[in-house]
JSON list of C-alpha atoms in Angstrom, two decimals:
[
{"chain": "N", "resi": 105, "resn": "UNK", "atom": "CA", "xyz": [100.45, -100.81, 186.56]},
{"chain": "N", "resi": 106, "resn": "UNK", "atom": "CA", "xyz": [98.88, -97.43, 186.11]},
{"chain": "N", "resi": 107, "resn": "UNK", "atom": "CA", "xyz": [100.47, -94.22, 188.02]},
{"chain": "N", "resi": 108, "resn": "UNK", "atom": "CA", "xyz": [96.93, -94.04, 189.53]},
{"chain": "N", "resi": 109, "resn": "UNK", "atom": "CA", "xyz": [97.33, -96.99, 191.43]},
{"chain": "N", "resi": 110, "resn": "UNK", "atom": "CA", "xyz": [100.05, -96.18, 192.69]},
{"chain": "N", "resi": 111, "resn": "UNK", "atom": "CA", "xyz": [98.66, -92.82, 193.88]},
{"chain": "N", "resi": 112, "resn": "UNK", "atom": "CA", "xyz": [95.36, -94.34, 194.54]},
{"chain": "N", "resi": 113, "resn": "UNK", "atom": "CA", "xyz": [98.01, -96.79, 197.21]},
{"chain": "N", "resi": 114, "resn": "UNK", "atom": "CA", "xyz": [99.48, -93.75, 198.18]},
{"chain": "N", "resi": 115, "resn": "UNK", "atom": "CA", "xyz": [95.74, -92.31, 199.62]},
{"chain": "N", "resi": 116, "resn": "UNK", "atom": "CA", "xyz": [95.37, -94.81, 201.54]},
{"chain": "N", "resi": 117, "resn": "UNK", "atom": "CA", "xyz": [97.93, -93.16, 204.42]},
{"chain": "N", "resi": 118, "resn": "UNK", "atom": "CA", "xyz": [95.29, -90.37, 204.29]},
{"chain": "N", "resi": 119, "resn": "UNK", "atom": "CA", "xyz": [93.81, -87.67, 202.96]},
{"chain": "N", "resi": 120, "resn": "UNK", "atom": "CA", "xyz": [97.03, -85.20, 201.18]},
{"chain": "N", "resi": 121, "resn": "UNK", "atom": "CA", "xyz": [97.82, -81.98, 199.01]},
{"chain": "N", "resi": 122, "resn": "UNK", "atom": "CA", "xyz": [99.26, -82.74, 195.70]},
{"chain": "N", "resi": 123, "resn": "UNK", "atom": "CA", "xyz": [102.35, -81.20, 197.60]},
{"chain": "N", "resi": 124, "resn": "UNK", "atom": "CA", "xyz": [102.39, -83.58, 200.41]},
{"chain": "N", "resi": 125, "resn": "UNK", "atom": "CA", "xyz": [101.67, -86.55, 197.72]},
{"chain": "N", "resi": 126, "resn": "UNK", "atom": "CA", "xyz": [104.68, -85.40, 195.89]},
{"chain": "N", "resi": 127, "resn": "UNK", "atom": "CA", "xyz": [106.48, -85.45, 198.96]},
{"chain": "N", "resi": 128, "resn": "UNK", "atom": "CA", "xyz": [105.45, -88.26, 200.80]},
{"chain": "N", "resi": 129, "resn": "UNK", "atom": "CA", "xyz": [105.36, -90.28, 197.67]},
{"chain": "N", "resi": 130, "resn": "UNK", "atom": "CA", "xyz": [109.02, -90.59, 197.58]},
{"chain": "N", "resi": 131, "resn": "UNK", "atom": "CA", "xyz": [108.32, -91.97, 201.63]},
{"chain": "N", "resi": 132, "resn": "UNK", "atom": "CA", "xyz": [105.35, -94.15, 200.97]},
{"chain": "N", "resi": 133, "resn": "UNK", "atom": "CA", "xyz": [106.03, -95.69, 197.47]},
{"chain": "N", "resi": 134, "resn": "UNK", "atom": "CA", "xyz": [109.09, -95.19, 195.65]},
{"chain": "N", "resi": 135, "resn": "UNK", "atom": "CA", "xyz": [110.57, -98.09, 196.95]},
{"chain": "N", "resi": 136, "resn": "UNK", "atom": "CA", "xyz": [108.52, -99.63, 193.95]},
{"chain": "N", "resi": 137, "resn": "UNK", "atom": "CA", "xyz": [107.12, -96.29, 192.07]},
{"chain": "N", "resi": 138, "resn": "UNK", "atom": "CA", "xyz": [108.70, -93.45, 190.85]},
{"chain": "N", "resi": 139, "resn": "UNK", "atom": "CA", "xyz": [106.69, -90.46, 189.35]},
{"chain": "N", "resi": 140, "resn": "UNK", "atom": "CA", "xyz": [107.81, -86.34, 189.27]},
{"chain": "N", "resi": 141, "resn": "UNK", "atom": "CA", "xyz": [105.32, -84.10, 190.74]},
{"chain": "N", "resi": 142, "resn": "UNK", "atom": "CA", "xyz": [104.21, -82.82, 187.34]},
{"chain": "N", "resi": 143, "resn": "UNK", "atom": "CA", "xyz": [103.19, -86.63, 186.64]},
{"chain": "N", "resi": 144, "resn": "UNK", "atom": "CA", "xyz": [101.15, -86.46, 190.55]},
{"chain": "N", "resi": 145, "resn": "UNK", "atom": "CA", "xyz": [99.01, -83.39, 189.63]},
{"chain": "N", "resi": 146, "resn": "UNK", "atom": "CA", "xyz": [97.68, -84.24, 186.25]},
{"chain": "N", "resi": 147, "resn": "UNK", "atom": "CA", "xyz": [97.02, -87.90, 187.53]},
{"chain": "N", "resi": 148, "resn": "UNK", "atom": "CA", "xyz": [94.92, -86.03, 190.32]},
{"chain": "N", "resi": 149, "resn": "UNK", "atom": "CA", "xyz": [93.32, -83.92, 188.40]},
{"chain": "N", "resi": 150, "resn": "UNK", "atom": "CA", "xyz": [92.18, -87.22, 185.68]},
{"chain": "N", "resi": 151, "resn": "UNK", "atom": "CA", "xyz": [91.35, -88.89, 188.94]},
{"chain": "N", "resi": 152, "resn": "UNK", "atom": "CA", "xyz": [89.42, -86.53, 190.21]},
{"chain": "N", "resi": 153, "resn": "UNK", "atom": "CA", "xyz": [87.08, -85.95, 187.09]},
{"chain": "N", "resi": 154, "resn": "UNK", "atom": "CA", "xyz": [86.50, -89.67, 186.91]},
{"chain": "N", "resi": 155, "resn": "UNK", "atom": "CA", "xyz": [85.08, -89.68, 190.43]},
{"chain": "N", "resi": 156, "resn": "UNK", "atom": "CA", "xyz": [88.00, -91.82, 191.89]},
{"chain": "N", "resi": 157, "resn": "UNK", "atom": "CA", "xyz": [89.55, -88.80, 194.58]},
{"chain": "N", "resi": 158, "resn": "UNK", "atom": "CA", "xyz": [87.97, -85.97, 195.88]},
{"chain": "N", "resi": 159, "resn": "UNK", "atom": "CA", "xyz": [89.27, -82.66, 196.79]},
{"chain": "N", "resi": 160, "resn": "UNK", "atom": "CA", "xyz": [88.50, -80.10, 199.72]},
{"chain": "N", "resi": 161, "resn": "UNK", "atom": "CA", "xyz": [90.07, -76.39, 199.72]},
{"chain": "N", "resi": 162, "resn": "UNK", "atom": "CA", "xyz": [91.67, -75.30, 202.90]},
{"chain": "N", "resi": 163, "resn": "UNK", "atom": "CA", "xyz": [92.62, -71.78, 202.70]},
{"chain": "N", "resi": 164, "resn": "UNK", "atom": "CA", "xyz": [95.54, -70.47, 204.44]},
{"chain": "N", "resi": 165, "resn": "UNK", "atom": "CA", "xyz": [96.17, -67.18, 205.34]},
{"chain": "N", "resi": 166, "resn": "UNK", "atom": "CA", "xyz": [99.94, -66.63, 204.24]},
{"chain": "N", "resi": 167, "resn": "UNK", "atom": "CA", "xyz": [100.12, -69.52, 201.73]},
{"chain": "N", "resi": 168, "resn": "UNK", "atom": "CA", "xyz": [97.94, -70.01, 198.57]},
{"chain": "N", "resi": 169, "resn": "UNK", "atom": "CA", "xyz": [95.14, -72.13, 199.51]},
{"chain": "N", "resi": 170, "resn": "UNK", "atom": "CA", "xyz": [95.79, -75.98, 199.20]},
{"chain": "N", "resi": 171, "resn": "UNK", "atom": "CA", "xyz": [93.67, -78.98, 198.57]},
{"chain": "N", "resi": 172, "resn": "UNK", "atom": "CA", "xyz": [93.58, -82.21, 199.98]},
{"chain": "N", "resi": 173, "resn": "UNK", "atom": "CA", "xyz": [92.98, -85.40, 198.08]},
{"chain": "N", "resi": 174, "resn": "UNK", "atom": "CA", "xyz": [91.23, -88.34, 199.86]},
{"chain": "N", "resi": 175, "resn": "UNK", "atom": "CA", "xyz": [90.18, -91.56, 198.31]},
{"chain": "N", "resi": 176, "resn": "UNK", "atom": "CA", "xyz": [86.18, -92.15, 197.13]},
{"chain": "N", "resi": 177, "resn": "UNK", "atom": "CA", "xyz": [84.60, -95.15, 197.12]},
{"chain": "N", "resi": 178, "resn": "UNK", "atom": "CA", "xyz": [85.08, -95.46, 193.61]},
{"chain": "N", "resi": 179, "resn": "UNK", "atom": "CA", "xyz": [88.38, -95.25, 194.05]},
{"chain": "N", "resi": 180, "resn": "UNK", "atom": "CA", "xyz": [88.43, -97.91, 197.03]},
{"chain": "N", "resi": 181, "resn": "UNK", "atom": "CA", "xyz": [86.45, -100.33, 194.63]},
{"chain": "N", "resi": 182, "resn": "UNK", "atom": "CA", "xyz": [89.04, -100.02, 191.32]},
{"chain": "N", "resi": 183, "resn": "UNK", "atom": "CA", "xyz": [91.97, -100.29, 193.40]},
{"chain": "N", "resi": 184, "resn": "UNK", "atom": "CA", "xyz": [90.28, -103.16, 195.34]},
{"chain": "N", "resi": 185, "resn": "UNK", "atom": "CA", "xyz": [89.10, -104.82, 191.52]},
{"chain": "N", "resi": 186, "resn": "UNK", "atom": "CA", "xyz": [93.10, -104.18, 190.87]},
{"chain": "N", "resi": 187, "resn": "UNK", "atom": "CA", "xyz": [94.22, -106.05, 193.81]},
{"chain": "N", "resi": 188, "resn": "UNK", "atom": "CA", "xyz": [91.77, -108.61, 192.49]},
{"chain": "N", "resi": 189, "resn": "UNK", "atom": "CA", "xyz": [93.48, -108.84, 189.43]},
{"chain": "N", "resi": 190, "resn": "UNK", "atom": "CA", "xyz": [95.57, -112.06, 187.78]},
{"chain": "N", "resi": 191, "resn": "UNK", "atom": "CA", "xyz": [98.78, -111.99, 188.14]},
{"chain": "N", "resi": 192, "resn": "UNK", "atom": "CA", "xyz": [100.65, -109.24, 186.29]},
{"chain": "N", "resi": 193, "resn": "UNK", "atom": "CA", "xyz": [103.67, -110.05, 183.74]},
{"chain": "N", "resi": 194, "resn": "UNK", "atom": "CA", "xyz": [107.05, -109.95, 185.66]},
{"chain": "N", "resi": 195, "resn": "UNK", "atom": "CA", "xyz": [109.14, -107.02, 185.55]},
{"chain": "N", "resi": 196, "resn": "UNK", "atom": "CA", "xyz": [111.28, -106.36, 182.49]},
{"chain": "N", "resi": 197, "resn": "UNK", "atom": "CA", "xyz": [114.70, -105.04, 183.39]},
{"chain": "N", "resi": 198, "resn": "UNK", "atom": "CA", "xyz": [115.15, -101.62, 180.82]},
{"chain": "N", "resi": 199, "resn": "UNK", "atom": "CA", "xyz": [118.53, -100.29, 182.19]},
{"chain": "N", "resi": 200, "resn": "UNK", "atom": "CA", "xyz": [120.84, -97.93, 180.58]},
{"chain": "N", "resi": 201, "resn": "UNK", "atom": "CA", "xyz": [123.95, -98.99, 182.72]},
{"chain": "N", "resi": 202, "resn": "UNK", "atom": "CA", "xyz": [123.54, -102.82, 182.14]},
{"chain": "N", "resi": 203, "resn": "UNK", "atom": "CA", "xyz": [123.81, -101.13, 178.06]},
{"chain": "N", "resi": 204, "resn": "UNK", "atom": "CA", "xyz": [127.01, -99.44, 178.67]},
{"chain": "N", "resi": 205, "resn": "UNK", "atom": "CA", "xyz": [128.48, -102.34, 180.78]},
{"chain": "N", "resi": 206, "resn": "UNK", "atom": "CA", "xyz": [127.44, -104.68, 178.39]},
{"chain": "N", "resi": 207, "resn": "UNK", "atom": "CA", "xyz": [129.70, -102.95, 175.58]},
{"chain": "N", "resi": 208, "resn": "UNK", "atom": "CA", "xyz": [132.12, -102.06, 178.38]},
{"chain": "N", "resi": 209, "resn": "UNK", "atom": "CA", "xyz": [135.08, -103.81, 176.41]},
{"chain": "N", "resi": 210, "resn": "UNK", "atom": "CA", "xyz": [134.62, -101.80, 173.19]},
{"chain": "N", "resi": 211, "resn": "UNK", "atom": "CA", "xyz": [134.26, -98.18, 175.02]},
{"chain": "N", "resi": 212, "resn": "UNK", "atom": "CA", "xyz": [135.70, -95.85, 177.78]},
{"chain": "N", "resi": 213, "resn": "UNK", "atom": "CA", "xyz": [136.16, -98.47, 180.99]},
{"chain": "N", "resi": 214, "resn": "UNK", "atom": "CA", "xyz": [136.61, -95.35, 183.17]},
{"chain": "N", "resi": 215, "resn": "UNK", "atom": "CA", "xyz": [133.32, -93.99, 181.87]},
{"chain": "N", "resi": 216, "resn": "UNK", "atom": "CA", "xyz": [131.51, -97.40, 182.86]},
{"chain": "N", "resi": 217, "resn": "UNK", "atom": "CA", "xyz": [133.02, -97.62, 186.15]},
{"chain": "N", "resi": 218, "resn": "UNK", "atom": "CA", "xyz": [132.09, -94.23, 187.38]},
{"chain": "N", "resi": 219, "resn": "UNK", "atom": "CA", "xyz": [128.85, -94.73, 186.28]},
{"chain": "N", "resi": 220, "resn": "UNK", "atom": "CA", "xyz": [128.41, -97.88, 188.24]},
{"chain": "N", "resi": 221, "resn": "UNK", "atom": "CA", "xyz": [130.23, -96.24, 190.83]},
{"chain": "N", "resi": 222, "resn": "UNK", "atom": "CA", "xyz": [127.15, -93.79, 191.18]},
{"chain": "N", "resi": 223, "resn": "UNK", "atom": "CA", "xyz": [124.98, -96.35, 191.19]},
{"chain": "N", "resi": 224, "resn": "UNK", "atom": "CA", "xyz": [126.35, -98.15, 194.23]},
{"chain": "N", "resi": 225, "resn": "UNK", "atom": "CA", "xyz": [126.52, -94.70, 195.78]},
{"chain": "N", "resi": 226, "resn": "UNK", "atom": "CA", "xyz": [122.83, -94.08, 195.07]},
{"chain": "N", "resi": 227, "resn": "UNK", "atom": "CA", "xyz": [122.11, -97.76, 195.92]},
{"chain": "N", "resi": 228, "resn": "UNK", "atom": "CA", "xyz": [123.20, -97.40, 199.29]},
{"chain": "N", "resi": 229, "resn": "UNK", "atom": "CA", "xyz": [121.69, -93.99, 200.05]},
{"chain": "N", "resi": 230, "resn": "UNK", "atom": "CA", "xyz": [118.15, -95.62, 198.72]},
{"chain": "N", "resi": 231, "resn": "UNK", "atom": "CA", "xyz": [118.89, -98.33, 201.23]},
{"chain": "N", "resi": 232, "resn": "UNK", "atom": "CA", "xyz": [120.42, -95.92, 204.30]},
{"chain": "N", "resi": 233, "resn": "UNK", "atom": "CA", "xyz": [116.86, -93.99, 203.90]},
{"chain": "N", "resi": 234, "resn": "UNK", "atom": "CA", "xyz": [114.59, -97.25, 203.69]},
{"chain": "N", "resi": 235, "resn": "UNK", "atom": "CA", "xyz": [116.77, -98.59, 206.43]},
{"chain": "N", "resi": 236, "resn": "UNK", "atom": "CA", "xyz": [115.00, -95.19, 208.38]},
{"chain": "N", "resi": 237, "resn": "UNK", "atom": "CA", "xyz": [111.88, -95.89, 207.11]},
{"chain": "N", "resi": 238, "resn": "UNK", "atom": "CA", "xyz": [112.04, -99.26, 208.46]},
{"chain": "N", "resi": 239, "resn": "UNK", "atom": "CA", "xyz": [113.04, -97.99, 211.55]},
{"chain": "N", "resi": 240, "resn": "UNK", "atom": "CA", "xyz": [109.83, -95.99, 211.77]},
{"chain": "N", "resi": 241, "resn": "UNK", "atom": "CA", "xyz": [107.32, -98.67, 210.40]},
{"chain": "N", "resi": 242, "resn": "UNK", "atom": "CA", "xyz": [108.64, -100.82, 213.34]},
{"chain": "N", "resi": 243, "resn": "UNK", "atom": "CA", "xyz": [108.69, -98.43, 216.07]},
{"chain": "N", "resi": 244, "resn": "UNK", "atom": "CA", "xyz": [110.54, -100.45, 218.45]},
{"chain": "N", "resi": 245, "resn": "UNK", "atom": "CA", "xyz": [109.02, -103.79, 217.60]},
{"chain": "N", "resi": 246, "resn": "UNK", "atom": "CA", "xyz": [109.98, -106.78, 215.90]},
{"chain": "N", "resi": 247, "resn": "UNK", "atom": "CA", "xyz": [109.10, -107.96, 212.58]},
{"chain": "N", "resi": 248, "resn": "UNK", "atom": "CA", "xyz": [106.76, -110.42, 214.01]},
{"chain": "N", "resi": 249, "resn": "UNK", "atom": "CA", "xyz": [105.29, -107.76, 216.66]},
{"chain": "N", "resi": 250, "resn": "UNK", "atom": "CA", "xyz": [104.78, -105.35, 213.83]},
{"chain": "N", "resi": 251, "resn": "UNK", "atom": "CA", "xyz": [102.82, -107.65, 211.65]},
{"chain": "N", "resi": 252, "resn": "UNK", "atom": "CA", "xyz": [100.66, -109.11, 214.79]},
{"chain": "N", "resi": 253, "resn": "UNK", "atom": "CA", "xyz": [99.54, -105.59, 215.60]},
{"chain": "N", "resi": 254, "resn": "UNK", "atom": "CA", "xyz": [99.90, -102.87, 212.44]},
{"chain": "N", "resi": 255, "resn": "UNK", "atom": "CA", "xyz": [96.63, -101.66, 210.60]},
{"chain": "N", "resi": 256, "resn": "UNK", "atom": "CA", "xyz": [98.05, -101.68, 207.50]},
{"chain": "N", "resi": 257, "resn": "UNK", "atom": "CA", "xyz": [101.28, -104.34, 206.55]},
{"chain": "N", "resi": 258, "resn": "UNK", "atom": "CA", "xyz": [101.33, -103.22, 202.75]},
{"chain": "N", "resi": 259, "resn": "UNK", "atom": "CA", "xyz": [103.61, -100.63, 203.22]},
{"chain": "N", "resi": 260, "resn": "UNK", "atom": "CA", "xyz": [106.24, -102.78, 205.08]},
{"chain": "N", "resi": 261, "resn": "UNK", "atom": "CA", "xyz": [105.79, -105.35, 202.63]},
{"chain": "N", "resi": 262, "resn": "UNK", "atom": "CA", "xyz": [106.94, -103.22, 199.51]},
{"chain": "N", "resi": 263, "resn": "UNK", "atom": "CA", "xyz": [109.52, -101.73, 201.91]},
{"chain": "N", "resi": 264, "resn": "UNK", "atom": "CA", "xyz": [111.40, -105.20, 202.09]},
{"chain": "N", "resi": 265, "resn": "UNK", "atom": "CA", "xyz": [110.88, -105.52, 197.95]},
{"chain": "N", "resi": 266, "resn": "UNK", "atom": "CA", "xyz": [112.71, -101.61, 197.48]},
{"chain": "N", "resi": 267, "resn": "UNK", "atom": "CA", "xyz": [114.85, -102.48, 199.88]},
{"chain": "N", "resi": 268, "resn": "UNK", "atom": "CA", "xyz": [115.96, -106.32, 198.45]},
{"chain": "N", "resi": 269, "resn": "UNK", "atom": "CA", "xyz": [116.01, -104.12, 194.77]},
{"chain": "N", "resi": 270, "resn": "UNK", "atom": "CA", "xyz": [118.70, -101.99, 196.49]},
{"chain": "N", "resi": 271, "resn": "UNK", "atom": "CA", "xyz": [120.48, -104.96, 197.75]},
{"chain": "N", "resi": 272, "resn": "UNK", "atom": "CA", "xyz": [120.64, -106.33, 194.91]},
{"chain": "N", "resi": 273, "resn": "UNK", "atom": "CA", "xyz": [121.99, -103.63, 192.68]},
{"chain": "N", "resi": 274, "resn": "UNK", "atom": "CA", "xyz": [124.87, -102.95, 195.31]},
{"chain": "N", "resi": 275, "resn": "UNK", "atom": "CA", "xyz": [126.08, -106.74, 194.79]},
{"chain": "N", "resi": 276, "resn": "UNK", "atom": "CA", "xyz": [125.65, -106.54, 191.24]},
{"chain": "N", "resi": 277, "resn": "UNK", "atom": "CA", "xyz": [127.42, -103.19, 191.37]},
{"chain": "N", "resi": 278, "resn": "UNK", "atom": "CA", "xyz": [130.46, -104.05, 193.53]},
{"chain": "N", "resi": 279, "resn": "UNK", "atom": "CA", "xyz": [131.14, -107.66, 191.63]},
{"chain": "N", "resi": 280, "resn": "UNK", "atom": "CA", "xyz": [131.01, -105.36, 188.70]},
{"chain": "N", "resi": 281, "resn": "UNK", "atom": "CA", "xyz": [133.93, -102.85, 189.94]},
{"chain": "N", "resi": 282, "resn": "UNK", "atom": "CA", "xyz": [135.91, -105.73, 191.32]},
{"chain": "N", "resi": 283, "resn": "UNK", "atom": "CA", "xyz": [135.54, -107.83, 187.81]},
{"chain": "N", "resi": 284, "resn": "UNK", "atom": "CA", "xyz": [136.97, -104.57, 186.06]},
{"chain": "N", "resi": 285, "resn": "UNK", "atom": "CA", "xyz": [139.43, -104.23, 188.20]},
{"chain": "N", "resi": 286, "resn": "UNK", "atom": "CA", "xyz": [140.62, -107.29, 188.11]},
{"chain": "N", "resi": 287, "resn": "UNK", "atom": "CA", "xyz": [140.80, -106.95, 183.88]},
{"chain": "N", "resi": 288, "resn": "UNK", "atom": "CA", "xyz": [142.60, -104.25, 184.52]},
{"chain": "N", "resi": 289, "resn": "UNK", "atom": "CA", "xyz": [145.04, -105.53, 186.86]},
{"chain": "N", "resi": 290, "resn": "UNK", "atom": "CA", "xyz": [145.79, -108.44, 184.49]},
{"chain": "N", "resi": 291, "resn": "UNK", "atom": "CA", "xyz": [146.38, -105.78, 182.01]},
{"chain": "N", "resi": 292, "resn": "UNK", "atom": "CA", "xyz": [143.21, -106.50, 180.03]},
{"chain": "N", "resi": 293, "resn": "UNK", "atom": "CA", "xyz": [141.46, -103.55, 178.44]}
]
Protein backbone atom coordinates (compact mmCIF):
# COMPACT_ATOMS: atom_id res chain seq x y z
CA UNK A 1 0.00 0.00 0.00
CA UNK A 2 1.11 3.44 -0.99
CA UNK A 3 1.53 6.31 1.85
CA UNK A 4 -1.07 8.11 -0.35
CA UNK A 5 -3.67 5.87 0.46
CA UNK A 6 -3.26 6.01 3.54
CA UNK A 7 -3.41 9.83 3.51
CA UNK A 8 -5.92 9.79 0.80
CA UNK A 9 -8.03 7.44 4.00
CA UNK A 10 -6.96 9.93 6.24
CA UNK A 11 -9.06 12.91 4.04
CA UNK A 12 -11.82 11.34 4.28
CA UNK A 13 -12.44 12.73 8.18
CA UNK A 14 -12.25 16.11 6.35
CA UNK A 15 -10.66 18.67 4.87
CA UNK A 16 -6.89 19.27 7.11
CA UNK A 17 -3.47 21.27 7.21
CA UNK A 18 -0.50 19.17 6.63
CA UNK A 19 -0.16 20.02 10.46
CA UNK A 20 -3.41 18.66 11.51
CA UNK A 21 -2.74 15.49 9.05
CA UNK A 22 0.46 14.98 10.86
CA UNK A 23 -1.33 15.17 13.94
CA UNK A 24 -4.41 13.52 13.53
CA UNK A 25 -2.73 10.87 11.53
CA UNK A 26 -1.29 9.31 14.53
CA UNK A 27 -5.45 9.45 15.76
CA UNK A 28 -7.02 8.33 12.55
CA UNK A 29 -4.52 5.73 11.09
CA UNK A 30 -1.59 4.61 12.85
CA UNK A 31 -3.23 1.88 14.28
CA UNK A 32 -2.26 0.36 10.77
CA UNK A 33 0.08 3.30 9.19
CA UNK A 34 2.89 4.96 10.38
CA UNK A 35 4.52 7.92 8.42
CA UNK A 36 6.74 11.20 10.01
CA UNK A 37 5.45 14.47 9.02
CA UNK A 38 8.30 15.04 6.57
CA UNK A 39 6.89 11.79 4.71
CA UNK A 40 2.94 13.73 5.00
CA UNK A 41 4.08 16.96 3.23
CA UNK A 42 5.94 15.71 0.25
CA UNK A 43 3.13 13.02 -0.27
CA UNK A 44 0.76 16.20 -0.32
CA UNK A 45 2.55 18.10 -2.29
CA UNK A 46 2.94 14.77 -5.19
CA UNK A 47 -0.74 14.48 -4.51
CA UNK A 48 -1.59 17.61 -5.11
CA UNK A 49 0.24 18.07 -8.58
CA UNK A 50 -1.37 14.88 -9.77
CA UNK A 51 -4.83 16.35 -9.19
CA UNK A 52 -5.71 13.84 -6.34
CA UNK A 53 -6.03 16.76 -3.17
CA UNK A 54 -6.57 20.21 -3.37
CA UNK A 55 -5.42 22.98 -1.27
CA UNK A 56 -7.07 26.37 -0.01
CA UNK A 57 -4.90 29.14 1.94
CA UNK A 58 -6.40 30.47 5.08
CA UNK A 59 -4.39 33.24 6.36
CA UNK A 60 -4.09 33.89 9.94
CA UNK A 61 -3.21 36.89 11.47
CA UNK A 62 -0.55 35.76 14.20
CA UNK A 63 0.38 32.41 12.60
CA UNK A 64 1.87 31.83 9.07
CA UNK A 65 -0.91 31.16 6.83
CA UNK A 66 -1.98 27.40 6.58
CA UNK A 67 -3.56 25.26 3.97
CA UNK A 68 -6.08 22.80 4.07
CA UNK A 69 -6.09 19.61 2.07
CA UNK A 70 -9.46 18.08 1.01
CA UNK A 71 -9.95 15.12 -1.21
CA UNK A 72 -10.86 15.64 -5.28
CA UNK A 73 -12.73 13.49 -7.12
CA UNK A 74 -9.80 12.07 -8.55
CA UNK A 75 -8.73 11.24 -5.50
CA UNK A 76 -12.23 9.67 -4.39
CA UNK A 77 -12.08 7.52 -7.68
CA UNK A 78 -8.20 5.97 -7.12
CA UNK A 79 -8.82 5.31 -3.62
CA UNK A 80 -12.27 3.86 -4.56
CA UNK A 81 -10.32 1.71 -7.76
CA UNK A 82 -7.89 0.72 -4.60
CA UNK A 83 -10.61 -0.51 -2.47
CA UNK A 84 -11.58 -2.34 -5.64
CA UNK A 85 -8.49 -3.99 -5.78
CA UNK A 86 -7.62 -8.06 -5.38
CA UNK A 87 -6.57 -9.00 -2.47
CA UNK A 88 -3.17 -7.70 -1.37
CA UNK A 89 -0.20 -10.17 -0.24
CA UNK A 90 -0.35 -10.71 3.61
CA UNK A 91 1.80 -8.83 5.81
CA UNK A 92 5.44 -9.84 6.18
CA UNK A 93 6.63 -9.58 9.75
CA UNK A 94 10.32 -7.40 9.40
CA UNK A 95 11.13 -6.98 13.18
CA UNK A 96 14.36 -6.11 14.70
CA UNK A 97 13.44 -7.53 18.24
CA UNK A 98 12.17 -10.98 16.97
CA UNK A 99 16.30 -10.71 15.41
CA UNK A 100 17.80 -10.12 18.71
CA UNK A 101 15.48 -12.64 20.54
CA UNK A 102 16.05 -15.05 18.06
CA UNK A 103 19.96 -15.06 18.84
CA UNK A 104 19.04 -14.31 22.45
CA UNK A 105 21.12 -17.45 23.67
CA UNK A 106 24.39 -16.40 21.98
CA UNK A 107 24.24 -12.52 23.20
CA UNK A 108 23.54 -10.15 26.21
CA UNK A 109 20.03 -11.75 27.79
CA UNK A 110 19.72 -8.50 29.79
CA UNK A 111 20.00 -6.51 26.57
CA UNK A 112 17.05 -8.67 24.98
CA UNK A 113 14.90 -8.46 27.89
CA UNK A 114 14.91 -4.76 28.28
CA UNK A 115 14.28 -4.40 24.91
CA UNK A 116 11.21 -6.52 25.00
CA UNK A 117 10.51 -4.95 28.12
CA UNK A 118 9.98 -1.59 26.10
CA UNK A 119 8.04 -3.14 23.85
CA UNK A 120 5.38 -4.37 26.24
CA UNK A 121 5.60 -0.91 27.75
CA UNK A 122 4.94 0.72 24.37
CA UNK A 123 2.43 -2.09 23.57
CA UNK A 124 0.27 -1.20 26.27
CA UNK A 125 0.44 2.60 25.94
CA UNK A 126 -0.58 1.98 22.00
CA UNK A 127 -3.44 0.00 23.45
CA UNK A 128 -4.33 2.49 26.70
CA UNK A 129 -4.66 5.34 23.80
CA UNK A 130 -6.75 3.13 21.23
CA UNK A 131 -8.65 1.96 24.24
CA UNK A 132 -9.56 6.16 24.29
CA UNK A 133 -10.08 6.25 20.89
CA UNK A 134 -12.51 3.56 21.16
CA UNK A 135 -14.09 5.21 23.77
CA UNK A 136 -14.76 8.17 21.50
CA UNK A 137 -15.77 6.25 18.24
CA UNK A 138 -18.51 4.70 20.48
CA UNK A 139 -19.73 7.59 22.30
CA UNK A 140 -21.75 5.81 24.75
CA UNK A 141 -23.05 3.10 22.47
CA UNK A 142 -22.51 -0.38 21.93
CA UNK A 143 -20.65 -2.07 19.30
CA UNK A 144 -23.78 -3.07 17.64
CA UNK A 145 -25.44 0.56 18.18
CA UNK A 146 -22.35 2.10 16.72
CA UNK A 147 -22.32 0.10 13.57
CA UNK A 148 -26.35 0.42 13.09
CA UNK A 149 -26.02 4.19 13.14
CA UNK A 150 -22.18 5.61 12.30
CA UNK A 151 -21.51 7.30 8.80
CA UNK A 152 -18.41 5.92 8.43
CA UNK A 153 -17.42 2.17 10.23
CA UNK A 154 -13.84 2.09 8.54
CA UNK A 155 -12.23 3.75 11.14
CA UNK A 156 -13.56 1.45 13.95
CA UNK A 157 -12.80 -1.39 11.91
CA UNK A 158 -8.92 -0.76 11.64
CA UNK A 159 -9.21 0.37 15.29
CA UNK A 160 -10.02 -3.34 16.40
CA UNK A 161 -6.99 -4.61 13.81
CA UNK A 162 -4.25 -1.87 15.77
CA UNK A 163 -5.70 -2.71 18.66
CA UNK A 164 -5.66 -6.93 18.23
CA UNK A 165 -1.73 -6.01 16.78
CA UNK A 166 -1.16 -4.54 20.27
CA UNK A 167 -2.69 -7.46 21.92
CA UNK A 168 -0.88 -9.54 20.40
CA UNK A 169 2.61 -8.22 20.86
CA UNK A 170 1.92 -7.86 24.74
CA UNK A 171 1.27 -11.82 24.87
CA UNK A 172 4.07 -12.49 22.74
CA UNK A 173 6.07 -10.06 24.86
CA UNK A 174 5.19 -11.27 28.39
CA UNK A 175 5.53 -15.27 27.40
CA UNK A 176 8.81 -13.99 26.18
CA UNK A 177 10.02 -12.39 29.71
CA UNK A 178 8.51 -15.26 31.60
CA UNK A 179 10.36 -18.01 29.17
CA UNK A 180 13.71 -16.07 30.03
CA UNK A 181 13.11 -16.02 33.25
CA UNK A 182 12.40 -19.18 33.70
CA UNK A 183 16.06 -20.14 31.77
CA UNK A 184 17.39 -18.16 34.07
CA UNK A 185 15.94 -19.48 37.10
CA UNK A 186 16.99 -23.01 36.06
CA UNK A 187 20.34 -21.53 35.74
CA UNK A 188 20.38 -21.64 31.93
CA UNK A 189 22.17 -18.84 30.14
Amino acid sequence: MALRNAVMAALLEGEASGYDLAKGFEASVANFWMATPQQLYRELERMESEGLVSARVVEQERRPNKRLFSLTEAGRDILRAYVAEGPSKPTAIRDELMVRVQCVDIGDIDAVRDAVVERVERSTAKLARYERMRERLLAGRSEDEYFAAAERVGPYLTLMGGMAFERGNLEWGRTVLRRLEQRASSGVR
